[in-house]
Every structure is written in C-alpha cells, then in structure tokens.
CSV table of C-alpha atoms in Angstrom, one decimal:
chain,number,residue,atom,x,y,z
A,854,MET,CA,39.2,59.0,-53.5
A,855,LYS,CA,41.9,56.4,-52.7
A,856,ILE,CA,44.1,58.8,-50.7
A,857,ASN,CA,41.2,59.9,-48.5
A,858,ARG,CA,40.1,56.3,-47.9
A,859,ILE,CA,43.6,55.3,-46.8
A,860,GLN,CA,43.7,58.2,-44.4
A,861,LYS,CA,40.3,57.3,-43.0
A,862,ILE,CA,41.5,53.7,-42.5
A,863,ARG,CA,44.4,55.1,-40.5
A,864,GLU,CA,42.1,57.1,-38.4
A,865,LEU,CA,39.7,54.2,-37.8
A,866,LEU,CA,42.6,51.9,-36.8
A,867,GLU,CA,44.0,54.5,-34.4
A,868,ASP,CA,40.6,54.8,-32.7
A,869,ASN,CA,39.7,51.1,-32.6
A,870,HIS,CA,43.2,49.4,-32.6
A,871,SER,CA,41.8,46.6,-34.8
A,872,ILE,CA,39.3,46.3,-37.7
A,873,SER,CA,38.0,43.4,-39.7
A,874,ILE,CA,38.2,43.5,-43.6
A,875,ASN,CA,34.4,43.0,-43.7
A,876,THR,CA,33.9,46.2,-41.6
A,877,LEU,CA,36.2,48.2,-43.9
A,878,CYS,CA,34.3,47.0,-47.0
A,879,ASP,CA,31.0,48.0,-45.5
A,880,THR,CA,32.3,51.3,-44.3
A,881,PHE,CA,33.7,52.4,-47.7
A,882,ASN,CA,31.3,50.3,-49.9
A,883,VAL,CA,34.2,48.9,-51.8
A,884,SER,CA,35.4,45.3,-52.6
A,885,LYS,CA,37.8,43.2,-50.5
A,886,TYR,CA,40.3,43.5,-53.4
A,887,THR,CA,40.3,47.3,-53.1
A,888,ILE,CA,40.6,47.2,-49.3
A,889,ARG,CA,43.5,44.7,-49.4
A,890,ARG,CA,45.4,47.0,-51.8
A,891,ASP,CA,44.9,49.9,-49.4
A,892,ILE,CA,46.0,47.6,-46.5
A,893,ASN,CA,49.1,46.5,-48.4
A,894,GLU,CA,50.2,50.2,-48.8
A,895,LEU,CA,49.7,50.9,-45.2
A,896,GLU,CA,51.5,47.8,-44.2
A,897,LYS,CA,54.6,49.0,-46.0
A,898,THR,CA,54.8,52.0,-43.8
A,899,GLY,CA,54.8,49.8,-40.7
A,900,PHE,CA,51.6,51.4,-39.4
A,901,LEU,CA,49.6,48.1,-39.2
A,902,LYS,CA,49.9,44.4,-39.2
A,903,LYS,CA,47.7,42.0,-41.2
A,904,VAL,CA,46.0,39.2,-39.2
A,905,TYR,CA,43.5,36.6,-40.2
A,906,GLY,CA,40.4,38.5,-41.5
A,907,GLY,CA,41.6,42.0,-40.6
A,908,ILE,CA,44.3,44.4,-39.4
A,909,VAL,CA,45.7,45.6,-36.1
A,910,LEU,CA,47.9,48.5,-35.1
A,911,GLN,CA,51.5,47.4,-35.4
A,912,GLU,CA,52.5,49.0,-32.0
A,913,GLN,CA,49.5,47.3,-30.4
A,914,GLU,CA,49.8,43.8,-31.8
A,915,HIS,CA,50.6,42.1,-28.5
A,916,ASN,CA,48.0,43.8,-26.3
A,917,SER,CA,45.2,45.1,-28.4
A,918,PRO,CA,42.1,42.9,-28.7
A,919,GLU,CA,41.4,41.4,-32.1
A,920,PRO,CA,38.0,42.3,-33.6
A,921,PHE,CA,35.1,40.3,-32.4
A,922,SER,CA,34.4,39.0,-35.9
A,923,LEU,CA,37.9,37.4,-36.0
A,924,ARG,CA,37.8,35.8,-32.6
A,925,GLU,CA,34.4,34.3,-33.0
A,926,SER,CA,35.6,32.1,-35.9
A,927,ARG,CA,38.2,30.3,-33.8
A,928,ASN,CA,37.7,27.0,-31.9
A,929,VAL,CA,34.0,27.2,-32.4
A,930,GLN,CA,33.2,23.6,-31.5
A,931,ALA,CA,35.3,23.8,-28.3
A,932,LYS,CA,33.4,27.0,-27.4
A,933,LYS,CA,30.0,25.4,-27.9
A,934,LYS,CA,31.0,22.4,-25.7
A,935,ILE,CA,32.0,24.8,-23.0
A,936,ALA,CA,28.9,26.9,-23.3
A,937,HIS,CA,26.7,23.8,-23.1
A,938,ILE,CA,28.4,22.8,-19.8
A,939,ALA,CA,28.0,26.3,-18.5
A,940,ALA,CA,24.3,26.4,-19.4
A,941,SER,CA,23.8,23.3,-17.3
A,942,GLN,CA,24.7,25.3,-14.3
A,943,VAL,CA,21.8,27.8,-14.8
A,944,GLN,CA,18.6,27.2,-13.0
A,945,ASP,CA,15.0,28.6,-13.4
A,946,GLY,CA,14.8,32.0,-11.8
A,947,ASP,CA,18.5,32.7,-11.8
A,948,ILE,CA,19.8,36.2,-12.4
A,949,ILE,CA,23.0,35.7,-14.4
A,950,TYR,CA,25.6,37.9,-16.0
A,951,ILE,CA,26.9,36.8,-19.4
A,952,ASP,CA,30.2,38.4,-20.1
A,953,SER,CA,31.2,39.8,-23.5
A,954,GLY,CA,33.2,37.1,-25.3
A,955,THR,CA,33.2,34.6,-28.1
A,956,THR,CA,32.6,31.6,-25.8
A,957,THR,CA,30.0,33.0,-23.4
A,958,MET,CA,27.8,34.0,-26.3
A,959,HIS,CA,27.2,30.4,-27.2
A,960,MET,CA,25.3,29.8,-24.0
A,961,LEU,CA,22.1,31.3,-25.2
A,962,PRO,CA,20.7,28.4,-27.4
A,963,PHE,CA,21.2,26.0,-24.4
A,964,LEU,CA,19.2,28.2,-22.1
A,965,VAL,CA,15.9,28.1,-24.0
A,966,LYS,CA,14.3,25.7,-21.5
A,967,ARG,CA,15.0,27.9,-18.5
A,968,GLN,CA,12.0,29.7,-16.9
A,969,HIS,CA,12.0,33.2,-15.4
A,970,LEU,CA,15.7,33.7,-16.3
A,971,THR,CA,17.1,37.2,-16.1
A,972,ILE,CA,20.2,38.0,-18.2
A,973,VAL,CA,22.4,41.0,-17.4
A,974,THR,CA,25.0,41.8,-20.0
A,975,ALA,CA,27.2,44.5,-21.6
A,976,SER,CA,27.5,42.4,-24.8
A,977,VAL,CA,25.7,43.7,-27.8
A,978,TYR,CA,25.8,40.2,-29.3
A,979,VAL,CA,24.2,38.7,-26.2
A,980,ILE,CA,21.5,41.4,-26.1
A,981,ASN,CA,20.5,40.8,-29.8
A,982,ALA,CA,20.7,37.0,-29.6
A,983,ALA,CA,18.7,36.8,-26.4
A,984,ALA,CA,16.1,39.2,-27.7
A,985,ALA,CA,15.6,37.1,-30.8
A,986,LEU,CA,14.7,34.1,-28.6
A,987,ASN,CA,12.0,36.3,-27.0
A,988,GLN,CA,11.8,34.5,-23.7
A,989,PHE,CA,14.3,36.1,-21.3
A,990,ASN,CA,14.2,39.1,-19.1
A,991,ILE,CA,17.2,41.1,-20.6
A,992,ILE,CA,19.0,43.9,-18.8
A,993,SER,CA,21.6,45.9,-20.7
A,994,THR,CA,24.2,47.7,-18.7
A,995,GLY,CA,24.3,50.7,-21.0
A,996,GLY,CA,27.6,52.6,-21.5
A,997,ALA,CA,29.9,53.5,-24.3
A,998,LEU,CA,30.3,50.9,-27.1
A,999,TYR,CA,33.8,49.4,-27.3
A,1000,MET,CA,34.0,48.1,-30.9
A,1001,PRO,CA,36.7,45.4,-30.6
A,1002,SER,CA,34.5,43.4,-28.2
A,1003,MET,CA,31.1,44.7,-29.3
A,1004,ALA,CA,30.4,45.5,-25.7
A,1005,PHE,CA,29.6,48.5,-23.5
A,1006,VAL,CA,32.2,49.9,-21.2
A,1007,GLY,CA,32.7,52.9,-18.9
A,1008,PRO,CA,31.5,54.2,-15.5
A,1009,THR,CA,27.8,53.8,-16.6
A,1010,VAL,CA,28.3,50.0,-16.6
A,1011,LEU,CA,29.9,49.9,-13.2
A,1012,ASP,CA,27.2,52.2,-11.7
A,1013,ASN,CA,24.4,50.0,-13.1
A,1014,LEU,CA,25.9,46.8,-12.0
A,1015,LYS,CA,25.7,48.0,-8.4
A,1016,HIS,CA,21.9,47.7,-8.4
A,1017,TYR,CA,21.7,44.0,-9.5
A,1018,ASN,CA,21.9,40.9,-7.3
A,1019,ILE,CA,23.7,38.6,-9.7
A,1020,SER,CA,23.5,34.9,-8.7
A,1021,LYS,CA,26.0,33.6,-11.3
A,1022,ALA,CA,28.5,35.3,-13.5
A,1023,PHE,CA,29.8,33.6,-16.6
A,1024,MET,CA,33.1,35.2,-17.5
A,1025,ALA,CA,35.4,35.3,-20.5
A,1026,SER,CA,39.1,35.9,-20.8
A,1027,THR,CA,41.9,36.5,-23.3
A,1028,GLY,CA,44.4,34.4,-21.3
A,1029,VAL,CA,44.6,32.0,-18.3
A,1030,SER,CA,47.7,31.2,-16.3
A,1031,ILE,CA,48.5,30.2,-12.7
A,1032,GLU,CA,51.1,33.0,-12.5
A,1033,HIS,CA,49.1,35.8,-13.9
A,1034,GLY,CA,45.5,34.6,-13.3
A,1035,ILE,CA,42.7,35.6,-15.6
A,1036,THR,CA,43.7,38.3,-18.1
A,1037,ASN,CA,42.1,40.6,-20.7
A,1038,ALA,CA,43.5,43.0,-23.3
A,1039,SER,CA,41.2,45.9,-22.5
A,1040,PRO,CA,41.6,48.1,-19.4
A,1041,LEU,CA,38.0,49.3,-19.6
A,1042,GLU,CA,36.6,45.7,-19.9
A,1043,SER,CA,39.0,44.5,-17.1
A,1044,GLU,CA,37.6,47.0,-14.7
A,1045,ILE,CA,34.1,45.7,-15.3
A,1046,LYS,CA,35.2,42.1,-15.0
A,1047,ARG,CA,37.0,42.8,-11.7
A,1048,SER,CA,33.8,44.4,-10.3
A,1049,LEU,CA,31.8,41.3,-11.3
A,1050,ILE,CA,34.2,38.9,-9.6
A,1051,GLN,CA,33.7,40.9,-6.4
A,1052,LYS,CA,29.9,41.0,-6.7
A,1053,ALA,CA,28.5,37.8,-8.1
A,1054,SER,CA,27.6,34.9,-5.8
A,1055,LYS,CA,29.1,32.2,-8.1
A,1056,LYS,CA,31.9,33.0,-10.6
A,1057,PHE,CA,32.4,30.7,-13.7
A,1058,LEU,CA,35.2,31.1,-16.2
A,1059,LEU,CA,34.6,29.8,-19.7
A,1060,ALA,CA,37.9,29.3,-21.5
A,1061,ASP,CA,39.1,26.8,-24.1
A,1062,THR,CA,42.5,25.2,-23.5
A,1063,SER,CA,44.2,27.3,-26.2
A,1064,LYS,CA,44.1,30.2,-23.7
A,1065,LEU,CA,46.2,28.3,-21.1
A,1066,ASP,CA,49.6,29.8,-20.3
A,1067,VAL,CA,48.6,33.0,-22.0
A,1068,ALA,CA,48.9,36.4,-20.3
A,1069,SER,CA,47.3,39.4,-21.8
A,1070,LEU,CA,47.6,43.1,-20.7
A,1071,ILE,CA,45.7,43.2,-17.4
A,1072,SER,CA,44.9,40.6,-14.8
A,1073,TYR,CA,41.4,41.0,-13.5
A,1074,CYS,CA,41.4,38.1,-10.9
A,1075,ASP,CA,43.3,35.1,-9.8
A,1076,LEU,CA,42.3,31.6,-10.7
A,1077,LYS,CA,41.6,30.9,-7.0
A,1078,ASP,CA,39.0,33.7,-7.0
A,1079,LEU,CA,36.7,31.6,-9.2
A,1080,ASP,CA,34.2,29.0,-8.1
A,1081,CYS,CA,34.3,27.0,-11.3
A,1082,VAL,CA,36.5,26.7,-14.5
A,1083,ILE,CA,34.8,25.2,-17.6
A,1084,MET,CA,36.9,23.9,-20.4
A,1085,GLU,CA,36.3,21.6,-23.4
A,1086,LYS,CA,38.9,19.1,-22.3
A,1087,THR,CA,41.1,18.3,-19.3
A,1088,PRO,CA,43.9,20.8,-18.8
A,1089,PRO,CA,47.5,19.9,-17.9
A,1090,ALA,CA,48.1,18.3,-14.5
A,1091,ARG,CA,49.5,21.5,-12.8
A,1092,TYR,CA,46.2,23.3,-13.5
A,1093,ILE,CA,44.2,20.4,-12.1
A,1094,GLU,CA,46.4,20.4,-9.0
A,1095,TYR,CA,46.1,24.2,-8.5
A,1096,LEU,CA,42.4,24.2,-8.9
A,1097,ASP,CA,42.0,21.3,-6.5
A,1098,GLN,CA,44.2,22.9,-3.9
A,1099,ASN,CA,42.2,26.1,-4.1
A,1100,HIS,CA,38.8,24.4,-4.0
A,1101,VAL,CA,37.9,25.6,-7.6
A,1102,THR,CA,35.7,23.1,-9.4
A,1103,LEU,CA,36.8,22.0,-12.9
A,1104,LEU,CA,34.1,21.0,-15.4
A,1105,THR,CA,34.9,19.5,-18.8
A,1106,LYS,CA,32.9,17.5,-21.3
A,1107,ASP,CA,34.1,14.4,-19.6
A,1108,SER,CA,33.0,15.4,-16.1
A,1109,SER,CA,29.6,15.5,-14.5
A,1110,PRO,CA,28.1,18.9,-13.5
A,1111,MET,CA,28.5,19.5,-9.8
A,1112,SER,CA,25.1,19.7,-8.1
A,1113,ASP,CA,26.4,22.1,-5.4
A,1114,LEU,CA,27.1,24.7,-8.1
A,1115,ARG,CA,23.6,24.6,-9.5
C-alpha cells in the first residue's frame, strides 16, 4: 500500500541518509513515476531533499554522502584521466590499497598489464570489478556494508588492515582544501582513511579539480601528509605553491609521471 511504502521510504532514508531513485524502484518493484509521487509527498513535509537521481535527508544535506550511483555519473572523463595517471604509478608485484570512491574505481582497467599485483580494498565495486578481470590477488577488508559508498566500514576493517604491508594507497575524498586538508562526509570511512595514511608507504590522492576548496564533515589528513596528488588538470597557483613547499608531487595529464614514485 502507498502509505506503507512512504513510511518504509522514511525508514530507509533515516538509516542510509541518501538513496537513489533506482534503488527505491528496485526495492518496492514500482515505476519511477510512482516513486517520484511518493517523494513529492515526503518533500512537502520537509523530511527530505531531492537531488539529481535520488533523495537525501533534509537535515543531513550538507554532510551526508550522496549515493554512490549519483556520484559515479559526475565528471567521468576527468576521473578516468586521473585513474589512468594513478595506474601508471603501480608496478608489478605491488601491494596496493584502492580506496572506495568514484575516481579510484576507474584504475582497474588500466592495471590489466600488471603482474603479481595484490589489491586490498573495502570497496564492493572494486572487489567485483577486479574479480571480473580474473588476474589480481584480491583481499577484502570485510566489515559492515555502508550503503552510501558501497564500502565496508567498522573495527573489522581497521583490524584487518594491520596485517597488510601496503606499498601504495590510492585515496579518495569528498573535498580538498589547504585550510582543512583532505575531507570526507562519513566518520566511519574517515577513520579507515586516517589509518591508511599512517600505514601506507606511498600515499596518492585522486581528486578532480571540482573538489578544490571544498570541506566536508571530517578531515582525515593534511595535504602535506600525502606523497602525490593526481588531478585531471593544473590546479590554482596557491595549490601548486603549497604542494611544492611541502614536497608533495603533483601529477596531471600534462605532466610526466615521476619515476621516484614508481
């Protein structure tokens, strides 16, 4: 019944903070037209806000992560350029961590020529995509599934990461700024990212320039804590100056990969 469906949408949104329209259609086995009518009724109450492709809790709109399905459709070409550059930093025999994110996931097609590569990840997407290529040693962190990012979180992830000697970590973020560093909207994910920054031998940030001067809920490291920042194009001068002063390598599509980071 309609009234039961609307109540269930409320409960799902309270649990997950954001949901895509496609997920709602699949959950209730109804059309997008029906779901949008339900959403319109809930929106009138001030309970939610409509975003492109889905809905978010109104009270969480500034800090809650958007659904993975919404974020992955943005700036796709820029993300692929960044991922291609990042993949050039991976060598045969590396043990790498691929963070959950809509940029890092694009690395996989560019890694197919690598031999004896081990991929550690908490990302469900990365696990599935890497398994489909059938050539990598894949290690899942386990943990509780966090739906907005389609990634595992919790103490299980942190405990498992202690056992792995990660040579290179390829990190994602919601926002990047000199003042607030590298930020993320999820406290649970931020805890994992902070642990990786402390553990990995080389830390790479993959971020398109639309994330510059954006600060999300939690800072998980400073820009100066990274070894390399990878972007699709040259950032503003103040970022270039800051990275240079702190000995952080900047790689873009116009720069040559640095051999000392390989």
